[in-house]
Short mmCIF file of C-alpha atoms and ligand atoms in Angstrom, two decimals:
data_model
loop_
_atom_site.label_atom_id
_atom_site.label_comp_id
_atom_site.label_asym_id
_atom_site.label_seq_id
_atom_site.Cartn_x
_atom_site.Cartn_y
_atom_site.Cartn_z
CA LEU A 1 -8.67 -1.71 -36.13
CA VAL A 2 -9.41 1.06 -33.71
CA ILE A 3 -7.72 -0.88 -30.94
CA LEU A 4 -4.70 -1.64 -33.09
CA PHE A 5 -4.45 1.97 -34.01
CA SER A 6 -4.62 3.22 -30.44
CA GLN A 7 -2.01 0.70 -29.31
CA GLU A 8 0.24 1.84 -32.10
CA LYS A 9 -0.17 5.42 -31.03
CA SER A 10 0.43 4.61 -27.40
CA VAL A 11 4.10 3.79 -27.93
CA ASP A 12 5.49 7.25 -27.44
CA ASN A 13 8.93 7.02 -28.96
CA LYS A 14 8.39 10.55 -30.22
CA PRO A 15 6.92 12.33 -27.22
CA TRP A 16 4.66 15.16 -28.14
CA TYR A 17 6.15 17.80 -25.84
CA ARG A 18 9.66 16.80 -26.66
CA ASP A 19 10.19 19.66 -29.09
CA ALA A 20 10.01 22.25 -26.35
CA TRP A 21 13.00 20.71 -24.60
CA ASP A 22 14.98 19.18 -27.44
CA ASP A 23 17.74 21.74 -27.61
CA LEU A 24 18.10 22.15 -23.90
CA LEU A 25 18.23 18.42 -23.20
CA ASP A 26 20.79 17.90 -25.91
CA GLN A 27 23.05 20.57 -24.45
CA PHE A 28 23.19 18.56 -21.26
CA GLU A 29 26.27 16.40 -21.24
CA GLU A 30 24.61 13.18 -20.28
CA LYS A 31 27.57 10.94 -21.07
CA SER A 32 30.01 12.74 -18.85
CA TYR A 33 27.41 13.05 -16.07
CA LEU A 34 26.85 9.29 -16.10
CA ASN A 35 30.44 8.25 -16.80
CA ALA A 36 31.78 9.94 -13.70
CA ARG A 37 29.95 7.45 -11.46
CA ARG A 38 29.30 4.53 -13.74
CA TRP A 39 29.20 0.90 -12.60
CA LYS A 40 32.59 -0.73 -13.17
CA PRO A 41 32.95 -4.34 -14.37
CA GLY A 42 33.94 -6.62 -11.52
CA LEU A 43 31.78 -4.75 -9.02
CA ASP A 44 28.55 -6.27 -7.73
CA PRO A 45 25.96 -4.28 -9.73
CA TYR A 46 23.55 -4.38 -6.75
CA LYS A 47 26.05 -3.20 -4.19
CA LEU A 48 25.46 0.54 -4.19
CA HIS A 49 21.76 0.88 -4.92
CA ALA A 50 20.14 -2.48 -4.17
CA PHE A 51 19.04 -2.61 -7.80
CA ASN A 52 20.92 -3.66 -10.91
CA GLN A 53 23.04 -0.60 -11.65
CA ARG A 54 24.44 -2.08 -14.85
CA GLU A 55 21.01 -2.60 -16.42
CA CYS A 56 19.92 0.74 -15.10
CA GLU A 57 22.73 2.50 -16.94
CA ARG A 58 22.12 0.53 -20.13
CA THR A 59 18.53 1.77 -20.19
CA PRO A 60 18.30 5.01 -22.18
CA SER A 61 17.09 7.99 -20.19
CA ASN A 62 14.52 8.81 -22.85
CA ARG A 63 13.36 5.33 -23.81
CA ALA A 64 9.86 4.80 -25.15
CA LEU A 65 7.34 3.34 -22.72
CA ARG A 66 4.21 1.35 -23.33
CA ASP A 67 1.16 3.37 -22.42
CA THR A 68 -0.16 1.25 -19.54
CA ARG A 69 -3.42 3.08 -18.96
CA HIS A 70 -6.84 1.68 -19.71
CA TYR A 71 -7.61 2.60 -23.32
CA ARG A 72 -10.54 4.71 -22.18
CA CYS A 73 -8.14 7.08 -20.45
CA THR A 74 -6.90 8.21 -23.84
CA THR A 75 -10.31 9.64 -24.67
CA LEU A 76 -10.46 11.92 -21.62
CA HIS A 77 -9.92 15.64 -21.87
CA TYR A 78 -8.52 17.87 -19.19
CA GLY A 79 -9.25 21.50 -18.52
CA PRO A 80 -7.10 24.09 -20.27
CA ASP A 81 -6.22 25.99 -17.09
CA LEU A 82 -4.69 23.36 -14.84
CA PRO A 83 -2.53 24.77 -12.03
CA PRO A 84 1.23 24.50 -12.53
CA THR A 85 3.14 22.38 -10.05
CA SER A 86 6.45 22.35 -8.25
CA ILE A 87 7.89 18.85 -8.42
CA VAL A 88 9.86 17.94 -5.29
CA ILE A 89 12.29 15.04 -5.46
CA THR A 90 14.45 14.20 -2.47
CA PHE A 91 17.30 11.74 -2.69
CA HIS A 92 20.21 10.29 -0.78
CA ASN A 93 22.94 8.70 -2.91
CA GLU A 94 20.61 7.91 -5.79
CA ALA A 95 22.18 6.37 -8.91
CA ARG A 96 22.77 9.11 -11.44
CA ALA A 97 21.09 7.14 -14.22
CA THR A 98 17.80 6.73 -12.31
CA LEU A 99 17.83 10.32 -11.09
CA LEU A 100 18.40 11.61 -14.60
CA ARG A 101 15.73 9.33 -16.05
CA THR A 102 13.24 10.60 -13.50
CA ILE A 103 13.85 14.16 -14.63
CA ARG A 104 14.13 13.51 -18.35
CA SER A 105 10.89 11.55 -18.39
CA ILE A 106 9.20 14.45 -16.63
CA LEU A 107 10.55 16.98 -19.09
CA ASN A 108 9.61 14.79 -22.04
CA ARG A 109 6.10 13.90 -20.95
CA THR A 110 4.75 17.00 -19.25
CA PRO A 111 3.38 20.15 -20.88
CA VAL A 112 5.94 22.87 -20.30
CA HIS A 113 3.55 25.37 -18.73
CA LEU A 114 2.50 22.91 -16.02
CA ILE A 115 5.97 22.53 -14.53
CA HIS A 116 6.66 25.51 -12.35
CA GLU A 117 9.98 24.00 -11.28
CA ILE A 118 11.66 20.73 -10.37
CA ILE A 119 13.19 20.99 -6.92
CA LEU A 120 15.82 18.39 -6.13
CA VAL A 121 16.65 18.06 -2.46
CA ASP A 122 20.01 16.36 -2.09
CA ASP A 123 19.85 14.79 1.35
CA PHE A 124 23.58 15.01 2.01
CA SER A 125 24.66 12.54 -0.68
CA ASP A 126 28.38 11.79 -0.90
CA ASP A 127 28.82 13.70 -4.16
CA PRO A 128 27.21 17.17 -4.36
CA ASN A 129 27.58 17.04 -8.15
CA ASP A 130 24.90 14.34 -8.43
CA CYS A 131 22.52 17.22 -7.88
CA LEU A 132 24.39 20.32 -8.95
CA LEU A 133 25.19 19.19 -12.49
CA LEU A 134 21.49 18.62 -13.11
CA THR A 135 20.69 22.29 -12.63
CA LYS A 136 21.84 22.69 -16.24
CA LEU A 137 18.56 21.06 -17.20
CA PRO A 138 15.57 23.34 -17.70
CA LYS A 139 13.49 24.14 -14.61
CA VAL A 140 15.75 22.12 -12.30
CA LYS A 141 16.83 23.58 -8.96
CA CYS A 142 19.00 21.95 -6.36
CA LEU A 143 18.93 22.26 -2.58
CA ARG A 144 21.53 20.42 -0.58
CA ASN A 145 21.20 19.51 3.08
CA ASP A 146 24.37 20.01 5.10
CA ARG A 147 23.56 16.92 7.11
CA ARG A 148 21.43 13.85 6.61
CA GLU A 149 17.82 14.73 7.39
CA GLY A 150 15.81 11.88 5.94
CA LEU A 151 13.10 12.14 3.36
CA ILE A 152 10.48 13.74 5.60
CA ARG A 153 12.37 16.88 6.58
CA SER A 154 13.91 17.03 3.10
CA ARG A 155 10.49 17.11 1.49
CA VAL A 156 9.34 19.84 3.82
CA ARG A 157 12.42 21.83 2.91
CA GLY A 158 11.64 21.41 -0.78
CA ALA A 159 7.98 22.29 -0.23
CA ASP A 160 8.89 25.43 1.71
CA MET A 161 10.94 26.65 -1.19
CA ALA A 162 8.34 25.72 -3.82
CA ARG A 163 6.29 28.46 -5.46
CA GLY A 164 3.98 26.43 -7.73
CA GLU A 165 0.33 26.31 -6.76
CA VAL A 166 0.45 22.53 -6.39
CA LEU A 167 3.12 20.22 -5.00
CA THR A 168 4.10 16.96 -6.66
CA PHE A 169 6.30 14.60 -4.66
CA LEU A 170 8.23 11.89 -6.47
CA ASP A 171 10.93 9.38 -5.54
CA SER A 172 14.28 9.79 -7.24
CA HIS A 173 13.98 6.55 -9.26
CA CYS A 174 10.75 7.07 -11.15
CA GLU A 175 9.83 7.26 -14.79
CA VAL A 176 6.63 9.07 -15.65
CA ASN A 177 4.38 7.78 -18.38
CA LYS A 178 2.27 9.55 -20.96
CA ASP A 179 -0.13 12.22 -19.65
CA TRP A 180 0.76 11.32 -16.09
CA LEU A 181 0.30 14.76 -14.59
CA LEU A 182 -2.89 16.03 -16.22
CA PRO A 183 -5.46 13.81 -14.47
CA LEU A 184 -3.77 14.40 -11.13
CA LEU A 185 -3.85 18.17 -11.46
CA GLN A 186 -7.43 18.01 -12.71
CA ARG A 187 -8.59 16.24 -9.51
CA VAL A 188 -6.80 18.73 -7.30
CA LYS A 189 -8.06 21.69 -9.28
CA GLU A 190 -11.67 20.51 -8.88
CA ASP A 191 -11.24 20.09 -5.14
CA ARG A 192 -8.10 21.24 -3.42
CA THR A 193 -8.62 18.93 -0.43
CA ARG A 194 -8.03 15.88 -2.61
CA VAL A 195 -4.62 14.29 -2.30
CA VAL A 196 -4.00 12.12 -5.32
CA SER A 197 -1.55 9.41 -6.38
CA PRO A 198 -0.89 7.81 -9.75
CA VAL A 199 -1.01 4.07 -10.24
CA ILE A 200 2.57 3.10 -9.52
CA ASP A 201 3.88 0.90 -12.32
CA ILE A 202 6.80 -1.38 -11.68
CA ILE A 203 10.30 -0.83 -13.02
CA ASN A 204 11.89 -4.24 -12.57
CA MET A 205 14.94 -3.85 -10.33
CA ASP A 206 16.88 -6.55 -12.22
CA THR A 207 16.06 -5.80 -15.86
CA PHE A 208 14.65 -2.27 -15.68
CA ALA A 209 11.70 -3.43 -17.79
CA TYR A 210 8.67 -1.21 -17.30
CA VAL A 211 5.70 -3.34 -16.23
CA ALA A 212 2.07 -2.29 -15.78
CA ALA A 213 0.72 -2.55 -12.24
CA SER A 214 -2.84 -3.55 -11.50
CA ALA A 215 -5.23 -0.62 -11.42
CA ASP A 216 -7.55 -2.49 -9.05
CA LEU A 217 -5.48 -1.90 -5.96
CA ARG A 218 -5.63 0.51 -3.09
CA GLY A 219 -3.48 1.10 -0.03
CA GLY A 220 -4.15 -0.78 3.20
CA PHE A 221 -2.37 -1.70 6.40
CA ASP A 222 -2.40 -3.86 9.50
CA TRP A 223 -2.24 -2.82 13.14
CA SER A 224 1.55 -2.88 13.23
CA LEU A 225 1.27 -0.03 10.69
CA HIS A 226 2.74 -2.05 7.91
CA PHE A 227 1.64 -0.83 4.46
CA LYS A 228 0.28 -3.28 1.90
CA TRP A 229 -1.48 -3.16 -1.44
CA GLU A 230 -5.01 -4.44 -1.24
CA GLN A 231 -7.13 -5.89 -4.01
CA LEU A 232 -10.45 -4.09 -4.33
CA SER A 233 -13.26 -6.36 -3.17
CA ALA A 234 -15.71 -7.74 -5.71
CA GLU A 235 -18.28 -5.32 -4.38
CA GLN A 236 -15.96 -2.34 -4.68
CA ARG A 237 -15.09 -3.38 -8.21
CA ALA A 238 -18.74 -3.78 -9.14
CA ARG A 239 -19.46 -0.27 -7.89
CA ARG A 240 -16.87 1.12 -10.30
CA ALA A 241 -18.65 1.24 -13.59
CA ASP A 242 -16.00 3.45 -15.14
CA PRO A 243 -12.38 2.21 -15.12
CA THR A 244 -11.08 5.77 -15.41
CA GLU A 245 -12.72 6.76 -12.13
CA PRO A 246 -10.41 7.50 -9.18
CA ILE A 247 -10.23 4.95 -6.36
CA LYS A 248 -10.61 6.17 -2.81
CA THR A 249 -7.84 4.76 -0.68
CA PRO A 250 -7.45 4.57 3.13
CA ILE A 251 -3.74 5.26 2.79
CA ILE A 252 -1.26 6.23 0.10
CA ALA A 253 2.01 4.43 -0.50
CA GLY A 254 3.56 7.83 0.14
CA GLY A 255 6.38 8.27 -2.35
CA LEU A 256 4.41 9.71 -5.26
CA PHE A 257 1.51 12.12 -4.83
CA VAL A 258 0.09 15.49 -5.69
CA ILE A 259 -1.33 17.95 -3.17
CA ASP A 260 -2.40 21.56 -3.29
CA ARG A 261 0.43 23.58 -1.73
CA SER A 262 -1.73 25.78 0.51
CA TRP A 263 -3.66 22.68 1.65
CA PHE A 264 -0.39 20.90 2.44
CA ASN A 265 0.73 23.88 4.53
CA HIS A 266 -2.66 24.31 6.18
CA LEU A 267 -2.69 20.65 7.20
CA GLY A 268 0.69 20.88 8.90
CA LYS A 269 3.02 19.63 6.12
CA TYR A 270 4.67 16.58 7.67
CA ASP A 271 5.71 15.64 11.19
CA THR A 272 9.29 16.87 10.97
CA ALA A 273 10.29 14.95 14.09
CA MET A 274 10.20 11.82 11.95
CA ASP A 275 13.56 10.57 10.71
CA ILE A 276 15.01 9.07 7.52
CA TRP A 277 12.22 6.98 6.03
CA GLY A 278 8.92 5.35 6.89
CA GLY A 279 5.66 5.94 8.72
CA GLU A 280 5.08 9.41 7.30
CA ASN A 281 2.57 8.03 4.81
CA PHE A 282 0.37 6.83 7.70
CA GLU A 283 0.61 10.16 9.42
CA ILE A 284 -0.29 12.21 6.37
CA SER A 285 -3.00 9.75 5.29
CA PHE A 286 -4.83 9.74 8.64
CA ARG A 287 -4.45 13.50 8.85
CA VAL A 288 -5.84 14.14 5.37
CA TRP A 289 -8.90 11.96 5.92
CA MET A 290 -9.59 13.00 9.50
CA CYS A 291 -9.08 16.71 8.89
CA GLY A 292 -11.48 17.14 6.00
CA GLY A 293 -9.70 15.88 2.89
CA SER A 294 -9.59 12.66 0.91
CA LEU A 295 -7.04 10.35 -0.70
CA GLU A 296 -7.39 8.74 -4.08
CA ILE A 297 -5.51 6.79 -6.71
CA VAL A 298 -6.08 8.05 -10.25
CA PRO A 299 -5.92 5.11 -12.68
CA CYS A 300 -5.35 7.32 -15.72
CA SER A 301 -2.07 8.54 -14.28
CA ARG A 302 0.84 6.13 -14.46
CA VAL A 303 4.30 6.53 -13.02
CA GLY A 304 6.93 3.81 -12.89
CA HIS A 305 8.98 3.26 -9.73
CA VAL A 306 11.90 0.95 -9.00
CA PHE A 307 10.68 -1.23 -6.12
CA ARG A 308 13.54 -2.69 -4.14
CA LYS A 309 13.77 -5.45 -1.58
CA LYS A 310 15.84 -3.42 0.86
CA HIS A 311 17.13 0.08 1.47
CA PRO A 312 20.57 0.73 0.04
CA TYR A 313 21.32 3.46 2.57
CA VAL A 314 22.20 3.55 6.25
CA PHE A 315 19.68 4.39 8.98
CA PRO A 316 21.78 6.14 11.66
CA ASP A 317 19.44 4.87 14.43
CA GLY A 318 18.79 1.51 12.81
CA ASN A 319 16.06 0.58 10.41
CA ALA A 320 13.60 -0.92 12.92
CA ASN A 321 14.09 1.78 15.56
CA THR A 322 13.41 4.52 13.04
CA TYR A 323 10.26 2.85 11.76
CA ILE A 324 9.00 2.36 15.28
CA LYS A 325 9.78 5.92 16.26
CA ASN A 326 7.94 7.32 13.25
CA THR A 327 4.90 5.06 13.43
CA ARG A 328 4.61 5.51 17.18
CA ARG A 329 4.29 9.25 16.71
CA THR A 330 1.49 8.55 14.26
CA ALA A 331 -0.29 6.18 16.62
CA GLU A 332 0.00 8.54 19.58
CA VAL A 333 -1.38 11.58 17.82
CA TRP A 334 -3.98 10.13 15.49
CA MET A 335 -5.24 6.74 16.57
CA ASP A 336 -7.08 7.58 19.80
CA GLU A 337 -7.99 4.47 21.80
CA PHE A 338 -7.11 2.30 18.79
CA LYS A 339 -3.42 2.93 19.41
CA LEU A 340 -3.77 0.04 21.84
CA PHE A 341 -3.87 -2.35 18.91
CA TYR A 342 -0.76 -0.74 17.53
CA TYR A 343 1.06 -1.26 20.83
CA TRP A 344 -0.09 -4.85 20.94
CA ALA A 345 1.44 -5.38 17.55
CA ARG A 346 4.59 -3.34 18.34
CA PRO A 347 5.26 -2.93 22.03
CA ALA A 348 7.63 0.07 22.38
CA ALA A 349 8.39 3.30 24.30
CA ARG A 350 6.99 6.78 23.74
CA GLY A 351 8.16 10.05 22.14
CA ASN A 352 7.12 13.66 22.59
CA VAL A 353 4.24 14.43 20.27
CA ARG A 354 2.75 17.51 21.90
CA GLY A 355 3.18 19.82 18.90
CA ARG A 356 1.37 17.44 16.60
CA GLU A 357 -1.41 16.91 19.15
CA GLU A 358 -1.95 20.67 19.21
CA LEU A 359 -2.11 20.66 15.43
CA ARG A 360 -4.82 18.00 15.55
CA ARG A 361 -6.86 20.06 18.03
CA ARG A 362 -6.42 23.26 16.06
CA LEU A 363 -7.59 21.64 12.83
CA LYS A 364 -10.56 20.10 14.69
CA CYS A 365 -9.94 16.75 13.06
CA LYS A 366 -12.33 13.84 13.35
CA SER A 367 -11.71 10.76 15.49
CA PHE A 368 -9.89 7.65 14.41
CA LYS A 369 -13.15 5.76 15.01
CA TRP A 370 -14.69 7.93 12.30
CA TYR A 371 -11.79 7.09 9.99
CA LEU A 372 -12.24 3.36 10.60
CA ASP A 373 -16.01 3.52 10.15
CA HIS A 374 -16.04 5.64 7.03
CA VAL A 375 -12.73 5.15 5.29
CA TYR A 376 -11.43 1.71 6.26
CA PRO A 377 -14.30 -0.44 7.61
CA GLU A 378 -12.51 -3.48 6.17
CA LEU A 379 -9.77 -3.33 8.81
CA LYS A 380 -10.53 -6.06 11.33
CA ILE A 381 -10.47 -4.92 14.93
CA PRO A 382 -8.84 -7.46 17.24
CA ASP A 383 -10.92 -8.67 20.16
CA ASP A 384 -10.29 -10.79 23.21
CA SER A 385 -12.10 -13.78 21.77
CA ASP A 386 -8.81 -15.27 20.66
CA SER A 387 -6.80 -14.42 23.77
CA LYS A 388 -6.21 -16.80 26.64
CA SER A 389 -8.19 -16.65 29.85
CA GLY A 390 -8.44 -18.56 33.09
CA VAL A 391 -7.22 -18.51 36.69
CA ILE A 392 -3.74 -17.61 37.93
CA ARG A 393 -3.12 -20.05 40.70
CA GLN A 394 -0.64 -20.58 43.51
CA ARG A 395 -1.31 -23.74 45.53
CA GLN A 396 -4.99 -23.50 46.63
CA ASN A 397 -5.17 -19.77 46.05
CA CYS A 398 -6.05 -17.75 43.00
CA LEU A 399 -5.44 -14.13 42.03
CA GLU A 400 -8.65 -12.22 42.44
CA TYR A 401 -10.31 -8.96 41.63
CA GLN A 402 -11.87 -7.55 44.79
CA THR A 403 -14.14 -4.54 44.99
CA LEU A 404 -14.47 -2.89 48.35
CA GLU A 405 -17.53 -0.97 49.29
CA GLY A 406 -17.17 2.77 48.80
CA GLN A 407 -13.96 2.38 46.83
CA GLU A 408 -13.74 3.11 43.17
CA MET A 409 -10.58 1.16 42.42
CA PRO A 410 -10.67 -2.62 42.63
CA VAL A 411 -8.05 -4.34 44.76
CA LEU A 412 -5.82 -7.18 43.72
CA GLY A 413 -5.90 -10.09 46.13
CA LEU A 414 -5.13 -13.74 46.55
CA GLY A 415 -7.90 -16.00 47.83
CA PRO A 416 -9.02 -19.61 47.82
CA CYS A 417 -9.82 -20.73 44.27
CA MET A 418 -13.57 -20.81 43.72
CA GLY A 419 -15.76 -22.46 41.12
CA THR A 420 -14.42 -25.32 39.02
CA LYS A 421 -11.44 -25.68 36.77
CA GLU A 422 -13.65 -25.27 33.69
CA VAL A 423 -15.85 -22.53 35.12
CA PRO A 424 -13.90 -20.52 37.67
CA ALA A 425 -15.41 -17.69 39.70
CA LEU A 426 -15.71 -14.62 37.50
CA TYR A 427 -13.62 -12.47 39.81
CA GLN A 428 -10.76 -14.98 39.56
CA GLU A 429 -10.72 -15.20 35.79
CA TRP A 430 -8.00 -13.22 33.97
CA ILE A 431 -7.40 -12.45 30.33
CA TYR A 432 -3.90 -12.45 28.97
CA THR A 433 -4.04 -9.93 26.12
CA HIS A 434 -2.14 -9.68 22.85
CA GLY A 435 -0.27 -6.84 24.46
CA GLN A 436 0.98 -9.10 27.29
CA GLN A 437 -1.29 -7.50 29.85
CA ILE A 438 -3.11 -9.44 32.53
CA ARG A 439 -6.57 -7.99 32.54
CA GLN A 440 -9.98 -8.19 34.15
CA LYS A 441 -12.68 -5.75 33.03
CA GLN A 442 -10.87 -2.48 32.33
CA HIS A 443 -8.11 -3.11 34.87
CA CYS A 444 -4.67 -4.58 34.44
CA LEU A 445 -1.94 -5.86 36.72
CA SER A 446 0.42 -2.95 37.10
CA LEU A 447 2.93 -1.47 39.48
CA SER A 448 2.32 1.22 42.04
CA THR A 449 3.69 4.61 41.08
CA MET A 450 4.03 5.44 44.79
CA PHE A 451 5.79 3.79 47.67
CA PRO A 452 6.09 0.86 48.01
CA ALA A 453 7.07 0.73 44.38
CA SER A 454 7.18 -3.04 44.31
CA GLN A 455 3.49 -3.46 45.05
CA VAL A 456 1.38 -4.96 42.27
CA LEU A 457 -1.97 -3.23 41.84
CA LEU A 458 -4.90 -3.09 39.51
CA LEU A 459 -4.86 0.06 37.39
CA PRO A 460 -6.82 1.08 34.31
CA CYS A 461 -5.35 -0.74 31.32
CA ASN A 462 -3.04 1.33 29.19
CA ALA A 463 -1.32 -0.60 26.46
CA SER A 464 1.43 1.94 26.08
CA ASP A 465 2.39 1.62 29.75
CA GLY A 466 5.38 -0.70 29.82
CA LYS A 467 4.76 -1.41 33.51
CA GLN A 468 1.69 -3.45 32.62
CA ARG A 469 3.44 -6.12 30.59
CA TRP A 470 4.01 -9.64 31.89
CA GLN A 471 5.32 -12.85 30.49
CA LYS A 472 5.38 -16.44 31.62
CA SER A 473 8.91 -17.60 32.24
CA GLY A 474 9.13 -21.19 33.44
CA SER A 475 6.74 -21.38 36.37
CA HIS A 476 7.28 -17.68 37.10
CA LEU A 477 5.48 -14.58 35.86
CA GLU A 478 8.05 -12.05 34.80
CA HIS A 479 7.35 -8.34 34.91
CA LEU A 480 8.96 -7.23 31.66
CA ALA A 481 10.03 -3.70 32.56
CA SER A 482 11.85 -4.71 35.75
CA HIS A 483 12.68 -8.36 35.02
CA PHE A 484 11.39 -9.07 38.54
CA CYS A 485 8.87 -11.81 39.24
CA LEU A 486 5.32 -11.77 40.60
CA ASP A 487 5.52 -12.79 44.24
CA SER A 488 3.01 -13.27 47.05
CA GLU A 489 4.31 -11.78 50.25
CA MET A 490 3.06 -12.30 53.76
CA ALA A 491 1.06 -9.25 54.82
CA LEU A 492 1.94 -7.39 57.99
CA ASP A 493 -0.76 -9.21 59.95
CA GLY A 494 1.13 -12.44 59.22
CA LEU A 495 -2.00 -14.29 58.13
CA GLU A 496 -1.57 -16.87 55.37
CA SER A 497 -4.97 -15.77 54.01
CA SER A 498 -4.07 -12.14 53.38
CA ARG A 499 -1.09 -12.12 51.11
CA MET A 500 0.11 -9.06 49.24
CA LEU A 501 1.18 -9.14 45.62
CA VAL A 502 4.56 -7.66 44.86
CA ILE A 503 7.43 -8.08 42.46
CA SER A 504 10.79 -9.22 43.73
CA PRO A 505 14.02 -10.53 42.23
CA CYS A 506 13.30 -13.80 40.49
CA GLU A 507 14.18 -16.75 42.69
CA PRO A 508 13.79 -20.15 41.04
CA SER A 509 13.18 -22.02 44.29
CA ALA A 510 10.70 -19.63 45.93
CA TYR A 511 7.25 -21.23 45.99
CA THR A 512 5.71 -17.77 46.48
CA GLN A 513 6.82 -16.95 42.93
CA ARG A 514 5.37 -20.05 41.33
CA TRP A 515 2.15 -19.66 39.35
CA GLU A 516 -0.04 -21.85 37.23
CA VAL A 517 -1.37 -19.74 34.40
CA PRO A 518 -3.73 -20.35 31.49
CA PHE A 519 -1.21 -19.17 28.91
CA SER A 520 2.32 -19.93 27.83
N1 UDP B 601 15.49 9.45 0.76
C1 UDP B 601 16.06 10.62 1.22
N2 UDP B 601 16.73 10.61 2.42
C2 UDP B 601 16.82 9.49 3.18
C3 UDP B 601 16.20 8.31 2.74
C4 UDP B 601 15.53 8.32 1.52
O1 UDP B 601 15.99 11.65 0.56
O2 UDP B 601 17.43 9.54 4.24
C5 UDP B 601 14.80 9.46 -0.53
C6 UDP B 601 15.20 8.33 -1.47
O3 UDP B 601 16.37 8.68 -2.20
C7 UDP B 601 13.97 8.21 -2.35
C8 UDP B 601 12.84 8.54 -1.38
O4 UDP B 601 13.43 9.24 -0.30
O5 UDP B 601 13.98 9.16 -3.39
C9 UDP B 601 12.13 7.30 -0.87
O6 UDP B 601 13.07 6.36 -0.40
P1 UDP B 601 13.09 4.86 -0.95
O7 UDP B 601 12.97 4.86 -2.40
O8 UDP B 601 14.26 4.18 -0.35
O9 UDP B 601 11.76 4.28 -0.29
P2 UDP B 601 10.81 3.14 -0.90
O10 UDP B 601 10.43 3.57 -2.28
O11 UDP B 601 11.62 1.89 -0.89
O12 UDP B 601 9.67 3.12 0.05
MN1 MN B 602 11.49 4.45 -3.83
#
């Protein structure tokens, strides 16, 4: 009976705070706001927004939602003096119906005194009225960018204007559920270094049905800095006696979270050199953990979000380029020696990150090793055990690693192959890494930075150095940056036994460019 009763109560078709807003919401001319940009029969309903616009518009902006929290959440009480928040929502060409529903659900399901303001940042959408007309709603303000900035700079702009003690970031196609804000503010009030996210429920992009997400998930990633939801391990689940307890997470999904405003500013906001979308959640997550804070998902807070399969908007520099640019900045500033694994997974060029590196020094943040050990020990660190190794052979000779007495740097040479095919001499055995380097000990085949620039040398391995990448191409070894081929050139003394290693234009018939290698 008790359960039946609480389920009954949980359907909030008459929201409890509604009265405070009733008049004001009703004065808003919702019909004309929506009608001006409504989906028209005959048009592909997915065309503009990559979700079903027709269903979206048929879904009332103030529909009742099932309370998706664990029933025990309903018995919790929150302090009377929670800090009010500025809610920052950035958008670029959002559907009016989803944008309005985001705001209406907030107004309907949040105690009035806890909303300092709702700041919409219109990231140069085609129609300025998408945003402007909404300022007729209580607490809603509108900032409009005069060029496309992307969500990162737009959020910073919103945050700079915010005056609430706490910042709440939301996507523009959310729908908040009952009591969503209270547990989030409570966690931040208790400890302002906590950065907290709700459980993100799923608004089905085809039907707009509101579906409960699992509360046993946390954020994770792989070395290419690709975000994924991760099931808590059996052990982690066993340690959680109380299902209302927050879940520590290595990374947040990034769209929806609450952070103390002065802590956000102290920590360096966001990296505003990042464009459009993507990667900023890694940067802020590493920064929060490594610089003295923590990240958690609060299961008693539920917010729905329309998950899509693709972005409906244009990336001026291309989707992949933007993601690489943003994640590379994260890897360079925060991942220390582990950025190597990132470059293995995503070989790419560099950007200027000096300002953010200074920030990291100034905040005296911990190392990425600390982060991996303490926050994300589950992330598997790649090793060389699954890379290819063996000799690199030309006729009877093999590439070798020579150390000369009194010299610190080893020398790359070519000498008679020693040992057997199965067990070659150690100094003639090379590892071909995931990052396409040819390596022995800490040294990799690289190019001289001085004259003669075509000489191939052994230099300390640096995965972000494009000059160290090689690839087998037929029977040749191609140097990827130059598209030249590894070549053995007669040394000045003219002796067959002392050949120099260089790169030269690939020449299919040249035997000096032909190599047998242990990899393909
Ligand atoms: N957004 C923005 N400017 C952009 C790209 C995105 O303001 O250039 C907004 C977008 O409207 C949304 C939020 O940023 O409110 C997150 O984008 P999206 O929902 O596409 O990301 P996803 O949820 O798919 O990760
Ligand atoms: Mn989104």
